[in-house]
Amino acid sequence: MIRNYFKIAWRNLKKKKLYAFINIIGLFAGISFALLIVAFIWQEIQVNTNLKHAKSQYILTSKWKDPNMGVDFVTLGPLAENLKQQYPHLIANYYRWDGITSIISNGEKKFREGIQLGDESLLTMYGFNLMHGNNDNAFSAPFSVVITKEKAIKYFGTTDVVGETVTIQNFEGDHQDFKITGVLAETLENTITQITKQADNGFFIAKNSATYFNRANFQDWERSMFLSFIELQPGINARQLEAPLSRLIKNHTSEVVQDNLQIIPIKLTDYYLNRNNASLKQMLFTLSFVGLFIMLMAIINFINIAISHSSSRLKEIGIRKVLGGKRKQLMFQFLIESVVLVSISTLLACFSYPIFSGWFAEIIGKKLIGLSEFPAYFLIVPLGCIILISALVGFYPAFVLSSFKSIDAIKGKLKIGSEGVYLRKFLLGFQYVTALVVLIVALLVTQQLDRFLGKTLGYDKEFVVTAAVPRDWTSEGVHKMMTIRNELSKVPSVESVSLSYEIPNGNNGFQLNVYKAGENPDQSYATQGLVSDENYLSTYQIPLLAGTFLESGDTNPDAVVINETALYAYGFENANDAIGQQLYVVNESNALTIEGVVSDFHFESMQQSIKPQLFFNVNSTLYYRYFSFKLKPGNLNESLAQIQQKWKVLMPNSSFEYHFMDDTLATLYETEFQFKKAAYTASLLALIIALLGIFGLVSLSINKRVKEVGIRKVLGASLSRISFLFLKEFLVILGLSVIIACPLAYALMNNWLSNYAYRISIGLLPFVIGILSIASITVLLIIFQTLKAASTNPIKSLRTE
């Protein structure tokens, strides 16, 4: 009996190929998108859970009264070690690391790489495995290094490289051979070796080599710059650390730190999802809801199309009932057809996952795991999906179609109660609302991104290229780098070159508490310290409001430049009044003299307000990291080739690895770009599924009014008049949907934009574009179908009974 149900279901689907194709495509789109989202969410919530003793491991985060005083994910260097030493009954282990970059070479291969300089407990504490080498002694000897599998292949072409050496340059320009003592096996994503996408380190060095890099400040209680992780003893919870943490800070730090810093341990399994104001968790929730609504739209679409094509099954239903067929048998037949359709759609979604996962990975900026990497119990997900969706999409059509009276069914009369019509109109309205909301959201996100990357940055990013340089933080090193700068500026395609410690990528070098001369130090302001040469303004084309920009760096090492925000924070009335005035850094005795004031520019993301900034001359501070090149308009590839050629001559031991400021900003706004791509993808899917729903409802309406169309045509009604009869029905639904969708989209985007200190004003244009786009497509689709029905010979239409 079951076999017959499946045979009949398959024959009916083959007979109605277009109907089957539309339903399969709609469900396939919804299931595929939902599957990708499930895979992404599963992948994200697994981060850090596979680490050894992950449930008892924490990261020590810093909460400053003034957020400008420090970064939340780093803390005081000695803190974790002292917790372990003084409270061994609470702390089982600890690990700290400091991130640096340097030139690493092997023969002719020279690249700037990320280095993780930390405690020797890295491998044993987290259970990381080595492909080659010994976990117990990998970090025992100074000048030893553990590298990842990828770096081994990059430098040696193979993974079995234990005993080989790589040469690493320090900040003074010296070179030292480091012996490879281990090759790290591929690790799952975690926040120990991959705190951010940009800090995905490939070289791991123990702190017994820290002095070579001039980073022997693991014991500095006044500098918050280390990532610190701890592992609690069994049975201990984070609350029990409050008193020890407060005691350590009180005993070892200055009053400024004591009054402003609170250490908060966060469980590693929670930290990944909740960092950066829980932006990832919000994104996962958003994607979950989007996936759910897309899935609901696909289900609604199936129901509408199934009912709209019910007229072709009426005589079959009538004959079955006359021959003794029971209603539950008819319902089961229609449910089996749903099972077949859903099964095909689900299998297609699973088979196409490898293809779509690559495309989805571009949207989210991260490779998705393969289906084979899910736990075995995930096999029940497709089966459960088939059963649940089949029940949802099949029950209502089966209930409606099996309820027709035998005599009406045999006569081919399609009588659907007003309740059913209203339900399907409501469902279509739901599809309209979803499609409108996601399209309007996508347009507003685009506007905000355009503001991020447009003319409101405060500097000109066009034709600006940055490259990290070798570091020799001595007077001789700075003098040499300035000479190289001058030589590079002679390249014909280069307009200007600047040497600086920071570029506008959000990574500030240091924070200072600064106050105006004559004021109380308690009235100081947290200020970003920036280090550059005198060419920084001309390279980035930042307006100078008054004075000069670091031109007296050689003659007056205490000369500084401030930005507009600092100008008003320190209490000056205007830029000219500030020139020549003095400032003090808290706990510093020498006075700083203001020689210039520059216009505000966005150093960080527009999520943050522009902070007070203080520029120091690189000649007096001796710290630098980057060259910034302002290129002349023209052939960029040729310009870069000229710079690279000159670079090799001037710095043969350093590689020219450059980044356009456009790419740097894209990294800074990575989450926003992901949101934009996801919104447009959801818009496209929602629009396709909504149009399929319109197709189904128009078909139902036309089937019910075939005779009416024939009569109107006989009485002289024009094709446009007949089309309008159907159009007004759907335009009313669209109009009601607009009334609901627009306030909803406004509320959602107003909430999202509230995270940004600098944001667009929500105008009418995105709403108008969204409404007109969906209305135009709807009108074209309805006109196409109604004109086809209206062009049918009226005699044929009048013979419907």
PDB file of C-alpha atoms in Angstrom, residues 17-181:
ATOM      1  CA  LYS A  17       6.840  19.140 -13.921  1.00  0.00           C
ATOM      2  CA  LEU A  18       6.607  22.939 -13.596  1.00  0.00           C
ATOM      3  CA  TYR A  19       4.692  22.686 -10.329  1.00  0.00           C
ATOM      4  CA  ALA A  20       7.205  20.166  -8.964  1.00  0.00           C
ATOM      5  CA  PHE A  21      10.177  22.218 -10.178  1.00  0.00           C
ATOM      6  CA  ILE A  22       8.941  25.434  -8.533  1.00  0.00           C
ATOM      7  CA  ASN A  23       8.264  23.692  -5.234  1.00  0.00           C
ATOM      8  CA  ILE A  24      11.605  21.893  -5.252  1.00  0.00           C
ATOM      9  CA  ILE A  25      13.521  25.081  -6.092  1.00  0.00           C
ATOM     10  CA  GLY A  26      11.754  27.048  -3.354  1.00  0.00           C
ATOM     11  CA  LEU A  27      12.350  24.392  -0.705  1.00  0.00           C
ATOM     12  CA  PHE A  28      15.877  23.736  -1.955  1.00  0.00           C
ATOM     13  CA  ALA A  29      16.763  27.424  -1.582  1.00  0.00           C
ATOM     14  CA  GLY A  30      15.316  27.596   1.925  1.00  0.00           C
ATOM     15  CA  ILE A  31      16.875  24.327   3.133  1.00  0.00           C
ATOM     16  CA  SER A  32      20.281  25.122   1.592  1.00  0.00           C
ATOM     17  CA  PHE A  33      20.436  28.526   3.260  1.00  0.00           C
ATOM     18  CA  ALA A  34      19.272  27.066   6.571  1.00  0.00           C
ATOM     19  CA  LEU A  35      21.874  24.276   6.319  1.00  0.00           C
ATOM     20  CA  LEU A  36      24.673  26.776   5.715  1.00  0.00           C
ATOM     21  CA  ILE A  37      23.571  28.871   8.673  1.00  0.00           C
ATOM     22  CA  VAL A  38      23.332  25.810  10.936  1.00  0.00           C
ATOM     23  CA  ALA A  39      26.847  24.765   9.883  1.00  0.00           C
ATOM     24  CA  PHE A  40      28.228  28.251  10.569  1.00  0.00           C
ATOM     25  CA  ILE A  41      26.530  28.552  13.971  1.00  0.00           C
ATOM     26  CA  TRP A  42      27.667  25.077  15.005  1.00  0.00           C
ATOM     27  CA  GLN A  43      31.211  25.902  13.928  1.00  0.00           C
ATOM     28  CA  GLU A  44      31.250  29.153  15.904  1.00  0.00           C
ATOM     29  CA  ILE A  45      29.888  27.747  19.153  1.00  0.00           C
ATOM     30  CA  GLN A  46      32.546  25.009  19.046  1.00  0.00           C
ATOM     31  CA  VAL A  47      35.443  27.510  19.173  1.00  0.00           C
ATOM     32  CA  ASN A  48      37.587  26.863  22.292  1.00  0.00           C
ATOM     33  CA  THR A  49      35.464  23.893  23.421  1.00  0.00           C
ATOM     34  CA  ASN A  50      38.040  21.393  22.119  1.00  0.00           C
ATOM     35  CA  LEU A  51      40.905  22.796  24.178  1.00  0.00           C
ATOM     36  CA  LYS A  52      42.229  20.683  27.020  1.00  0.00           C
ATOM     37  CA  HIS A  53      40.329  21.525  30.247  1.00  0.00           C
ATOM     38  CA  ALA A  54      38.443  24.241  28.340  1.00  0.00           C
ATOM     39  CA  LYS A  55      35.638  24.455  30.921  1.00  0.00           C
ATOM     40  CA  SER A  56      38.056  25.567  33.644  1.00  0.00           C
ATOM     41  CA  GLN A  57      40.091  27.992  31.510  1.00  0.00           C
ATOM     42  CA  TYR A  58      39.615  31.756  31.542  1.00  0.00           C
ATOM     43  CA  ILE A  59      41.007  34.847  29.866  1.00  0.00           C
ATOM     44  CA  LEU A  60      41.787  37.805  32.128  1.00  0.00           C
ATOM     45  CA  THR A  61      40.139  40.895  30.632  1.00  0.00           C
ATOM     46  CA  SER A  62      40.589  44.531  31.672  1.00  0.00           C
ATOM     47  CA  LYS A  63      37.699  46.869  32.367  1.00  0.00           C
ATOM     48  CA  TRP A  64      38.871  50.487  32.588  1.00  0.00           C
ATOM     49  CA  LYS A  65      36.676  53.277  33.940  1.00  0.00           C
ATOM     50  CA  ASP A  66      37.654  55.231  30.859  1.00  0.00           C
ATOM     51  CA  PRO A  67      37.720  52.792  27.888  1.00  0.00           C
ATOM     52  CA  ASN A  68      40.379  54.971  26.252  1.00  0.00           C
ATOM     53  CA  MET A  69      42.884  53.934  28.907  1.00  0.00           C
ATOM     54  CA  GLY A  70      43.400  50.409  27.611  1.00  0.00           C
ATOM     55  CA  VAL A  71      42.250  47.494  25.484  1.00  0.00           C
ATOM     56  CA  ASP A  72      39.918  45.032  27.136  1.00  0.00           C
ATOM     57  CA  PHE A  73      41.503  41.762  25.959  1.00  0.00           C
ATOM     58  CA  VAL A  74      44.998  42.479  27.345  1.00  0.00           C
ATOM     59  CA  THR A  75      46.075  43.011  30.932  1.00  0.00           C
ATOM     60  CA  LEU A  76      49.063  43.442  33.251  1.00  0.00           C
ATOM     61  CA  GLY A  77      51.997  41.179  32.441  1.00  0.00           C
ATOM     62  CA  PRO A  78      52.840  39.745  35.896  1.00  0.00           C
ATOM     63  CA  LEU A  79      49.230  39.198  36.978  1.00  0.00           C
ATOM     64  CA  ALA A  80      48.656  35.595  35.820  1.00  0.00           C
ATOM     65  CA  GLU A  81      52.057  34.412  37.044  1.00  0.00           C
ATOM     66  CA  ASN A  82      51.574  35.966  40.483  1.00  0.00           C
ATOM     67  CA  LEU A  83      48.113  34.427  40.772  1.00  0.00           C
ATOM     68  CA  LYS A  84      49.659  31.003  40.206  1.00  0.00           C
ATOM     69  CA  GLN A  85      52.581  31.613  42.589  1.00  0.00           C
ATOM     70  CA  GLN A  86      50.605  33.115  45.454  1.00  0.00           C
ATOM     71  CA  TYR A  87      47.352  31.181  45.095  1.00  0.00           C
ATOM     72  CA  PRO A  88      48.275  27.702  43.825  1.00  0.00           C
ATOM     73  CA  HIS A  89      45.141  26.257  45.451  1.00  0.00           C
ATOM     74  CA  LEU A  90      43.097  28.403  43.030  1.00  0.00           C
ATOM     75  CA  ILE A  91      45.210  28.407  39.862  1.00  0.00           C
ATOM     76  CA  ALA A  92      46.369  25.217  38.159  1.00  0.00           C
ATOM     77  CA  ASN A  93      48.238  26.835  35.259  1.00  0.00           C
ATOM     78  CA  TYR A  94      48.663  30.054  33.311  1.00  0.00           C
ATOM     79  CA  TYR A  95      49.788  31.258  29.886  1.00  0.00           C
ATOM     80  CA  ARG A  96      50.646  34.776  28.667  1.00  0.00           C
ATOM     81  CA  TRP A  97      51.738  36.028  25.298  1.00  0.00           C
ATOM     82  CA  ASP A  98      52.791  39.196  23.545  1.00  0.00           C
ATOM     83  CA  GLY A  99      52.261  39.559  19.792  1.00  0.00           C
ATOM     84  CA  ILE A 100      54.991  40.977  17.573  1.00  0.00           C
ATOM     85  CA  THR A 101      55.886  40.891  13.884  1.00  0.00           C
ATOM     86  CA  SER A 102      59.312  40.587  12.331  1.00  0.00           C
ATOM     87  CA  ILE A 103      61.185  39.521   9.215  1.00  0.00           C
ATOM     88  CA  ILE A 104      61.716  35.753   9.109  1.00  0.00           C
ATOM     89  CA  SER A 105      63.950  34.277   6.442  1.00  0.00           C
ATOM     90  CA  ASN A 106      65.274  30.994   5.145  1.00  0.00           C
ATOM     91  CA  GLY A 107      67.637  31.514   2.247  1.00  0.00           C
ATOM     92  CA  GLU A 108      65.947  33.694  -0.354  1.00  0.00           C
ATOM     93  CA  LYS A 109      62.553  33.420   1.324  1.00  0.00           C
ATOM     94  CA  LYS A 110      61.914  36.497   3.448  1.00  0.00           C
ATOM     95  CA  PHE A 111      58.511  37.407   4.879  1.00  0.00           C
ATOM     96  CA  ARG A 112      57.123  39.505   7.698  1.00  0.00           C
ATOM     97  CA  GLU A 113      55.343  37.105  10.051  1.00  0.00           C
ATOM     98  CA  GLY A 114      53.325  37.198  13.246  1.00  0.00           C
ATOM     99  CA  ILE A 115      55.195  35.865  16.287  1.00  0.00           C
ATOM    100  CA  GLN A 116      53.615  34.764  19.551  1.00  0.00           C
ATOM    101  CA  LEU A 117      56.096  35.377  22.366  1.00  0.00           C
ATOM    102  CA  GLY A 118      54.832  33.684  25.515  1.00  0.00           C
ATOM    103  CA  ASP A 119      55.177  31.247  28.396  1.00  0.00           C
ATOM    104  CA  GLU A 120      56.480  27.707  27.963  1.00  0.00           C
ATOM    105  CA  SER A 121      53.088  26.262  29.004  1.00  0.00           C
ATOM    106  CA  LEU A 122      51.463  26.765  25.585  1.00  0.00           C
ATOM    107  CA  LEU A 123      51.492  23.136  24.436  1.00  0.00           C
ATOM    108  CA  THR A 124      50.872  21.358  27.731  1.00  0.00           C
ATOM    109  CA  MET A 125      48.133  23.681  29.000  1.00  0.00           C
ATOM    110  CA  TYR A 126      45.917  23.476  25.938  1.00  0.00           C
ATOM    111  CA  GLY A 127      46.738  20.025  24.637  1.00  0.00           C
ATOM    112  CA  PHE A 128      48.069  21.218  21.275  1.00  0.00           C
ATOM    113  CA  ASN A 129      49.815  18.380  19.462  1.00  0.00           C
ATOM    114  CA  LEU A 130      53.051  18.470  17.513  1.00  0.00           C
ATOM    115  CA  MET A 131      53.344  16.667  14.193  1.00  0.00           C
ATOM    116  CA  HIS A 132      57.084  16.603  14.763  1.00  0.00           C
ATOM    117  CA  GLY A 133      59.011  17.337  17.945  1.00  0.00           C
ATOM    118  CA  ASN A 134      58.565  16.755  21.673  1.00  0.00           C
ATOM    119  CA  ASN A 135      55.875  18.637  23.610  1.00  0.00           C
ATOM    120  CA  ASP A 136      57.833  18.425  26.865  1.00  0.00           C
ATOM    121  CA  ASN A 137      61.018  20.205  25.769  1.00  0.00           C
ATOM    122  CA  ALA A 138      60.010  22.194  22.667  1.00  0.00           C
ATOM    123  CA  PHE A 139      60.535  25.513  24.504  1.00  0.00           C
ATOM    124  CA  SER A 140      63.345  24.511  26.882  1.00  0.00           C
ATOM    125  CA  ALA A 141      66.310  26.094  25.108  1.00  0.00           C
ATOM    126  CA  PRO A 142      66.589  29.794  24.205  1.00  0.00           C
ATOM    127  CA  PHE A 143      66.337  30.655  20.513  1.00  0.00           C
ATOM    128  CA  SER A 144      64.012  27.756  19.786  1.00  0.00           C
ATOM    129  CA  VAL A 145      60.774  28.105  17.859  1.00  0.00           C
ATOM    130  CA  VAL A 146      57.667  26.037  17.186  1.00  0.00           C
ATOM    131  CA  ILE A 147      56.002  26.688  13.847  1.00  0.00           C
ATOM    132  CA  THR A 148      52.735  25.685  12.238  1.00  0.00           C
ATOM    133  CA  LYS A 149      52.367  23.131   9.494  1.00  0.00           C
ATOM    134  CA  GLU A 150      51.561  25.890   6.975  1.00  0.00           C
ATOM    135  CA  LYS A 151      54.724  27.862   7.794  1.00  0.00           C
ATOM    136  CA  ALA A 152      56.877  24.734   7.539  1.00  0.00           C
ATOM    137  CA  ILE A 153      55.597  24.117   4.019  1.00  0.00           C
ATOM    138  CA  LYS A 154      55.932  27.813   3.152  1.00  0.00           C
ATOM    139  CA  TYR A 155      59.629  27.998   4.112  1.00  0.00           C
ATOM    140  CA  PHE A 156      60.832  24.417   3.566  1.00  0.00           C
ATOM    141  CA  GLY A 157      58.301  22.692   1.329  1.00  0.00           C
ATOM    142  CA  THR A 158      57.793  19.907   3.890  1.00  0.00           C
ATOM    143  CA  THR A 159      56.570  19.460   7.471  1.00  0.00           C
ATOM    144  CA  ASP A 160      59.430  17.359   8.896  1.00  0.00           C
ATOM    145  CA  VAL A 161      61.736  20.309   9.662  1.00  0.00           C
ATOM    146  CA  VAL A 162      62.682  19.751  13.314  1.00  0.00           C
ATOM    147  CA  GLY A 163      66.353  20.680  13.681  1.00  0.00           C
ATOM    148  CA  GLU A 164      66.270  23.182  10.808  1.00  0.00           C
ATOM    149  CA  THR A 165      66.749  26.887  11.475  1.00  0.00           C
ATOM    150  CA  VAL A 166      65.083  30.119  10.422  1.00  0.00           C
ATOM    151  CA  THR A 167      66.636  33.566  10.817  1.00  0.00           C
ATOM    152  CA  ILE A 168      64.585  36.123  12.729  1.00  0.00           C
ATOM    153  CA  GLN A 169      65.312  39.840  12.758  1.00  0.00           C
ATOM    154  CA  ASN A 170      64.825  41.844  15.952  1.00  0.00           C
ATOM    155  CA  PHE A 171      63.838  45.498  16.287  1.00  0.00           C
ATOM    156  CA  GLU A 172      67.469  46.654  16.245  1.00  0.00           C
ATOM    157  CA  GLY A 173      68.049  45.030  12.879  1.00  0.00           C
ATOM    158  CA  ASP A 174      70.117  42.135  14.272  1.00  0.00           C
ATOM    159  CA  HIS A 175      69.659  38.599  12.961  1.00  0.00           C
ATOM    160  CA  GLN A 176      69.550  35.413  14.992  1.00  0.00           C
ATOM    161  CA  ASP A 177      69.083  31.798  13.965  1.00  0.00           C
ATOM    162  CA  PHE A 178      66.227  30.054  15.754  1.00  0.00           C
ATOM    163  CA  LYS A 179      66.159  26.267  15.863  1.00  0.00           C
ATOM    164  CA  ILE A 180      62.850  24.651  14.968  1.00  0.00           C
ATOM    165  CA  THR A 181      61.961  22.278  17.820  1.00  0.00           C
TER     166      THR A 181
END
